[in-house]
Short mmCIF file of C-alpha atoms in Angstrom, two decimals:
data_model
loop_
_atom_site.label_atom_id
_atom_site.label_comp_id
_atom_site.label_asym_id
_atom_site.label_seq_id
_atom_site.Cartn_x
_atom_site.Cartn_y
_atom_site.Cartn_z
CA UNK A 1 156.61 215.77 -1.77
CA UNK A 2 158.74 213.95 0.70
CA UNK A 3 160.58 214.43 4.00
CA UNK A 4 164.60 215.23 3.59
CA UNK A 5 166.56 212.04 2.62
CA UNK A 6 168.45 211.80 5.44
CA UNK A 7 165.18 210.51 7.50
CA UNK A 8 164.13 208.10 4.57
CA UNK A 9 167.85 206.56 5.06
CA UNK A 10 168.17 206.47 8.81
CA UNK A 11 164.76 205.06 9.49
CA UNK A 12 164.21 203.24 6.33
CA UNK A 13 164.59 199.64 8.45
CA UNK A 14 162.10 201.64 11.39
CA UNK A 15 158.80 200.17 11.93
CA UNK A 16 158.02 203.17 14.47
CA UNK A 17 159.83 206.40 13.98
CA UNK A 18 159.57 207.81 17.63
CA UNK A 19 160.74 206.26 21.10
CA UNK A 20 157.52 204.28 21.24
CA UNK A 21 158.45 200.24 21.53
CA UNK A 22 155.81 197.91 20.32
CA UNK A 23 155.28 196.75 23.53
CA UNK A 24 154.63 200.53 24.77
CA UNK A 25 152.22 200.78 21.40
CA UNK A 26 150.15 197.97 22.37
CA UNK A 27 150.25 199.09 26.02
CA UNK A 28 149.10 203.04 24.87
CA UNK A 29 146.44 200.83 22.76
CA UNK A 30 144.90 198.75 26.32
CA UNK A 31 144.60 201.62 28.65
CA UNK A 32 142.90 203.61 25.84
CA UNK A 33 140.16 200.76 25.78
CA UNK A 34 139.59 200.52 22.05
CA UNK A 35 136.33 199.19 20.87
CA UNK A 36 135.81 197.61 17.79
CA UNK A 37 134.91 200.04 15.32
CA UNK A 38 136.54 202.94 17.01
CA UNK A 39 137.61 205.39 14.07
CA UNK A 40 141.25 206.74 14.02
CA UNK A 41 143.02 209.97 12.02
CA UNK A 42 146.88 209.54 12.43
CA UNK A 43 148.89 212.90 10.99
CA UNK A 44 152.27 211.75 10.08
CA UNK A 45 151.40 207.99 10.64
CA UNK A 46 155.10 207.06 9.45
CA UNK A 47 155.37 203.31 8.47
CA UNK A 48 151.72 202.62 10.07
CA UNK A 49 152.54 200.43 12.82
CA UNK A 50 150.39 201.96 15.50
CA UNK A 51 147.48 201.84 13.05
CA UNK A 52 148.20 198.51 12.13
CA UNK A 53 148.76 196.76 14.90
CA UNK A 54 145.48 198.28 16.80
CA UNK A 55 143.39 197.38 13.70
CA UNK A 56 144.94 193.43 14.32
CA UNK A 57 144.35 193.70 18.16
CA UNK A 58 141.00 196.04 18.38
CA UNK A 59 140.09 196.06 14.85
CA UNK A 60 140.02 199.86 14.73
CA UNK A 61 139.71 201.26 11.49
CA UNK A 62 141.84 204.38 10.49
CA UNK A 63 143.30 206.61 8.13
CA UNK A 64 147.11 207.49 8.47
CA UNK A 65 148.82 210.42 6.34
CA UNK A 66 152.44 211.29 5.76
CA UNK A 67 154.74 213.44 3.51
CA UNK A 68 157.41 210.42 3.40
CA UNK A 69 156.52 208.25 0.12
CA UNK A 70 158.84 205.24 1.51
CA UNK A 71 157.16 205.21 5.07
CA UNK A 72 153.52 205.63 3.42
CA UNK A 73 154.87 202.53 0.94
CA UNK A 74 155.80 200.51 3.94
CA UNK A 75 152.60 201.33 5.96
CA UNK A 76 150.54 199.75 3.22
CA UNK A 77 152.69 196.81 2.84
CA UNK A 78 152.45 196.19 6.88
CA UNK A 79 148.42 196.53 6.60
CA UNK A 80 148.88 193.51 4.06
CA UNK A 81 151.32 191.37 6.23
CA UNK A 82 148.82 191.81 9.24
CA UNK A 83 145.60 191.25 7.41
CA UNK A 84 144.04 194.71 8.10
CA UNK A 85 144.15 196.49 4.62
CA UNK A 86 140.43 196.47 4.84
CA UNK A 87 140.39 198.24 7.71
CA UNK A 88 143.11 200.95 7.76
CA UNK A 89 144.42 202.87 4.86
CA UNK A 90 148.00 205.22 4.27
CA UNK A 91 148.07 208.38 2.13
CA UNK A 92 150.83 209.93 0.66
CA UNK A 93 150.32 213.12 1.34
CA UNK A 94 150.90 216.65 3.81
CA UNK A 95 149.14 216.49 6.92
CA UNK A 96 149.27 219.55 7.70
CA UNK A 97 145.76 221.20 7.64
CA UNK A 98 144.27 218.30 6.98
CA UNK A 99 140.67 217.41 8.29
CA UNK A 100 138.65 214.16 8.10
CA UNK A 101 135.88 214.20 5.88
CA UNK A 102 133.66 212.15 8.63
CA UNK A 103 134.76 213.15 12.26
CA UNK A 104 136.49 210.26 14.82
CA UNK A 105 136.44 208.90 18.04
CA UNK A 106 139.98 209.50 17.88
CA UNK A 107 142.34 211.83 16.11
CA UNK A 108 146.24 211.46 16.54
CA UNK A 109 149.60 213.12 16.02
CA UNK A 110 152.14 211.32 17.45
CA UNK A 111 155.34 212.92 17.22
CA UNK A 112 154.76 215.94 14.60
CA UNK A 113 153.69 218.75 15.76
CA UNK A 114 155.32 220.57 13.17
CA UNK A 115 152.24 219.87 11.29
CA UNK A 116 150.13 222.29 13.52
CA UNK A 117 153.50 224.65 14.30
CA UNK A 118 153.61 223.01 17.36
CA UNK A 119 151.55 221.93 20.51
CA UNK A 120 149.14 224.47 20.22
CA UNK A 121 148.62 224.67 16.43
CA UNK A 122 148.45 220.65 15.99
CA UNK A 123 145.67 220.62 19.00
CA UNK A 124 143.76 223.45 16.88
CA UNK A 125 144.22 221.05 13.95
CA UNK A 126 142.76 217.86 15.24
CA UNK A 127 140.05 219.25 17.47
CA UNK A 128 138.54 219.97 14.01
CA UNK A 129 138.14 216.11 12.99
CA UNK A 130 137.10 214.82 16.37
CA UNK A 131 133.74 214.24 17.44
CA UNK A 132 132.10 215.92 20.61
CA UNK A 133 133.28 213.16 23.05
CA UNK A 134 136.29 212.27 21.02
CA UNK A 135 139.97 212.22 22.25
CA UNK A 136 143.23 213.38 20.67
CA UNK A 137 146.42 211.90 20.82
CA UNK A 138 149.74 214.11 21.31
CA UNK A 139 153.13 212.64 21.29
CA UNK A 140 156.12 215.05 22.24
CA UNK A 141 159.22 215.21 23.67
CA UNK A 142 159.58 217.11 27.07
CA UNK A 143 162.77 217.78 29.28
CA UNK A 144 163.44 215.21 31.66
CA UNK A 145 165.82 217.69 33.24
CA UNK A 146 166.19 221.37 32.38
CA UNK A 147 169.55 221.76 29.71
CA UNK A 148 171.61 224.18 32.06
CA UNK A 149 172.93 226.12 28.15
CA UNK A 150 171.80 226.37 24.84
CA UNK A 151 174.29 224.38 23.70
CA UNK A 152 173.32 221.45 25.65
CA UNK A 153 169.45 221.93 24.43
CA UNK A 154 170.78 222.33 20.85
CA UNK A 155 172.48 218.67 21.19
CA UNK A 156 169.23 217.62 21.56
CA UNK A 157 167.86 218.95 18.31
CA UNK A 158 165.94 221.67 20.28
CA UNK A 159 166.38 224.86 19.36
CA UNK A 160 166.82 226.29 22.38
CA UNK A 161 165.38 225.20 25.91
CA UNK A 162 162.38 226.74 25.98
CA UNK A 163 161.41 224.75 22.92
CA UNK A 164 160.09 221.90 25.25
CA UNK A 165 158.73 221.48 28.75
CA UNK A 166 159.52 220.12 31.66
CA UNK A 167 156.56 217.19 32.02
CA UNK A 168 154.81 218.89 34.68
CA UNK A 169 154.50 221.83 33.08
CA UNK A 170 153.61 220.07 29.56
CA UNK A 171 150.31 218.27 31.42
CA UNK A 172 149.81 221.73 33.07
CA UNK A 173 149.82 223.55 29.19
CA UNK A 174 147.34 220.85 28.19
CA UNK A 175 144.76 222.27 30.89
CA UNK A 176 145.37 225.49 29.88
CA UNK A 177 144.01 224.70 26.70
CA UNK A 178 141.23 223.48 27.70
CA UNK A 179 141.47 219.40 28.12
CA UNK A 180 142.05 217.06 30.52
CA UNK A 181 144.31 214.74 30.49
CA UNK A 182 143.04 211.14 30.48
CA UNK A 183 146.17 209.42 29.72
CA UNK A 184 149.44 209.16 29.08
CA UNK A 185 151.91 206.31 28.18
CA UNK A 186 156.00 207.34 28.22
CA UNK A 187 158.59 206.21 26.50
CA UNK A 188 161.65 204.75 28.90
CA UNK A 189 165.45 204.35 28.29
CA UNK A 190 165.03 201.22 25.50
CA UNK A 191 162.54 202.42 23.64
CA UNK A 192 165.19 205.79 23.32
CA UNK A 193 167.80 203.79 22.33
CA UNK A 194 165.96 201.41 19.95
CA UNK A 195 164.71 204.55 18.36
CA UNK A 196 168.21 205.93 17.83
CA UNK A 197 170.85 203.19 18.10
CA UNK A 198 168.93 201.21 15.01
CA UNK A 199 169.92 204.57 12.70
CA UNK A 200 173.75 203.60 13.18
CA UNK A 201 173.82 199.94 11.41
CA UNK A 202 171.15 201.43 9.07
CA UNK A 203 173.50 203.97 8.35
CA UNK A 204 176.53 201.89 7.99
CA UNK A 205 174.85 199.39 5.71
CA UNK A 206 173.58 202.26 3.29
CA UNK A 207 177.36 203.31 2.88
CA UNK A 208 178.30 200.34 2.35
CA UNK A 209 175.77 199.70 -0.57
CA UNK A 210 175.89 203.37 -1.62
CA UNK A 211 179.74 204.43 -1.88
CA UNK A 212 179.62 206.39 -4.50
CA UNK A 213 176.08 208.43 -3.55
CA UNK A 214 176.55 212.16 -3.56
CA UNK A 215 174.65 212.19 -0.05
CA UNK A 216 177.42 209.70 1.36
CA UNK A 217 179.50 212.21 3.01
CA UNK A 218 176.62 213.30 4.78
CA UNK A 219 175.47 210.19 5.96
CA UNK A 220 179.37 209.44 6.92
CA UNK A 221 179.07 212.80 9.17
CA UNK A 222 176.10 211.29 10.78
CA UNK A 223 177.08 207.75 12.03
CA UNK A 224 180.41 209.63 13.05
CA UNK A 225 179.12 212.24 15.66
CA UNK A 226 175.35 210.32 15.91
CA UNK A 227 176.09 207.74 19.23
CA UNK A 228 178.51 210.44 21.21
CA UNK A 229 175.83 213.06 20.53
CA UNK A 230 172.95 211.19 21.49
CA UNK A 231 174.58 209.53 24.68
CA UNK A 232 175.90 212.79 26.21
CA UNK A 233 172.74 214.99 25.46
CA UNK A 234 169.34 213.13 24.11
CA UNK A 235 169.54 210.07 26.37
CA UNK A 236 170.25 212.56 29.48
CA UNK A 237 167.91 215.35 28.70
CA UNK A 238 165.03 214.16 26.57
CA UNK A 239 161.68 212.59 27.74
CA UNK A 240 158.77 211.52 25.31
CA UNK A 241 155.44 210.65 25.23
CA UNK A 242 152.05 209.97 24.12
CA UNK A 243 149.33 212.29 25.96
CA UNK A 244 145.63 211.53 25.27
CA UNK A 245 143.47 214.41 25.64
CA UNK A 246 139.60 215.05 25.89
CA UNK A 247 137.88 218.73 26.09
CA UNK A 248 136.64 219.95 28.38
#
């Protein structure tokens, strides 16, 4: 069980594998107001920093889970570093139908949705391991101005444009559902290109140790067409962010 190998290359020197900074983490963290104690479900945690780091600074204590077996491996090792591996722990595992044995105060996915088929599926999903005055965290991508073609939206790794919203109309979908919208923390042009610009000297130094690897003429293609692609249609087009959500 794993996520394809082109992710485990390109974001095998990521601590956070979404937009996010760690100054925008720890910011999401404040206006949250975490309490000591506060319990936390993370589908597709990745390498574990926002669990990590909020165990260090609120001494949360959470369980992340996620299908890549590097980013689970580095999760742990970062709960060791920071001196919270008694209080947050990373599984190995698919997230998707998972439910928490105990409910939690607060029950994230934070940039794949895929694990619920989307939005509406992954709010289904976590509603189940919340408690009754719980909240739910939601991190996804939203147009920051319409594509004008499908070719533009497909640059962006959408499949077409009405894969995403425009951010009005993403808060407005949340209501529809049901919950209000008690926060939100987005990501802004850095975070973007910290996100994506760290793949390409990733990339580079994998082919350098790893000319010979039957995947290297895919991860050639990559750092080729990777920073024109990006600049002309992800930077331009593509908003994200983290959307905290309580029912109704």
């Amino acid at each position: 069980m794993d996520i394809p190998r082109i992710f485990n290359i390109t974001e095998s020197a990521h601590r956070i594998h979404n937009p996010f900074t760690p100054e925008k983490f720890a910011t999401l963290g404040a206006v949250l107001r975490l309490k000591s104690g506060t319990r936390i479900l993370d589908l597709g945690s990745g390498s574990g920093e926002m669990l990590c780091t909020w165990a260090r600074d609120y001494e949360i204590t959470g369980v992340g889970i996620d299908m890549s077996q590097l980013f689970s491996e580095q999760a742990t090792l970062r709960a060791k570093e920071l001196g919270v591996a008694d209080r947050v722990k990373f599984i190995h595992g698919d997230a998707t139908g998972y439910v928490a044995d105990e409910k939690v105060d607060v029950a994230a996915c934070v940039g794949a949705t895929w694990i619920g088929g989307g939005v509406v599926g992954t709010i289904e999903l976590l509603a189940k391991s919340i408690s009754p005055e719980g909240m739910m965290l939601i991190g996804e991508p939203y147009w920051r101005q319409l594509p004008p073609t499908e070719e533009v939206a497909k640059g962006c790794f959408a499949g077409s444009v009405s894969d995403f919203l425009m951010l009005p109309e993403l808060l407005a979908s949340f209501s529809e559902l049901g919950y209000d919208v008690v926060e939100m923390v987005l990501a802004d042009q850095e975070g973007w290109d910290r996100y994506e610009a760290a793949k390409w000297l990733t990339m580079k130094q994998w082919l350098k140790a790893n000319p010979d690897d039957d995947f290297a003429k895919e991860v050639r293609a990559n750092l080729t067409s990777e920073p024109k692609r990006y600049a002309q249609y992800t930077r331009e087009y593509l908003g994200w962010g983290v959307f905290a959500l309580m029912a109704r």
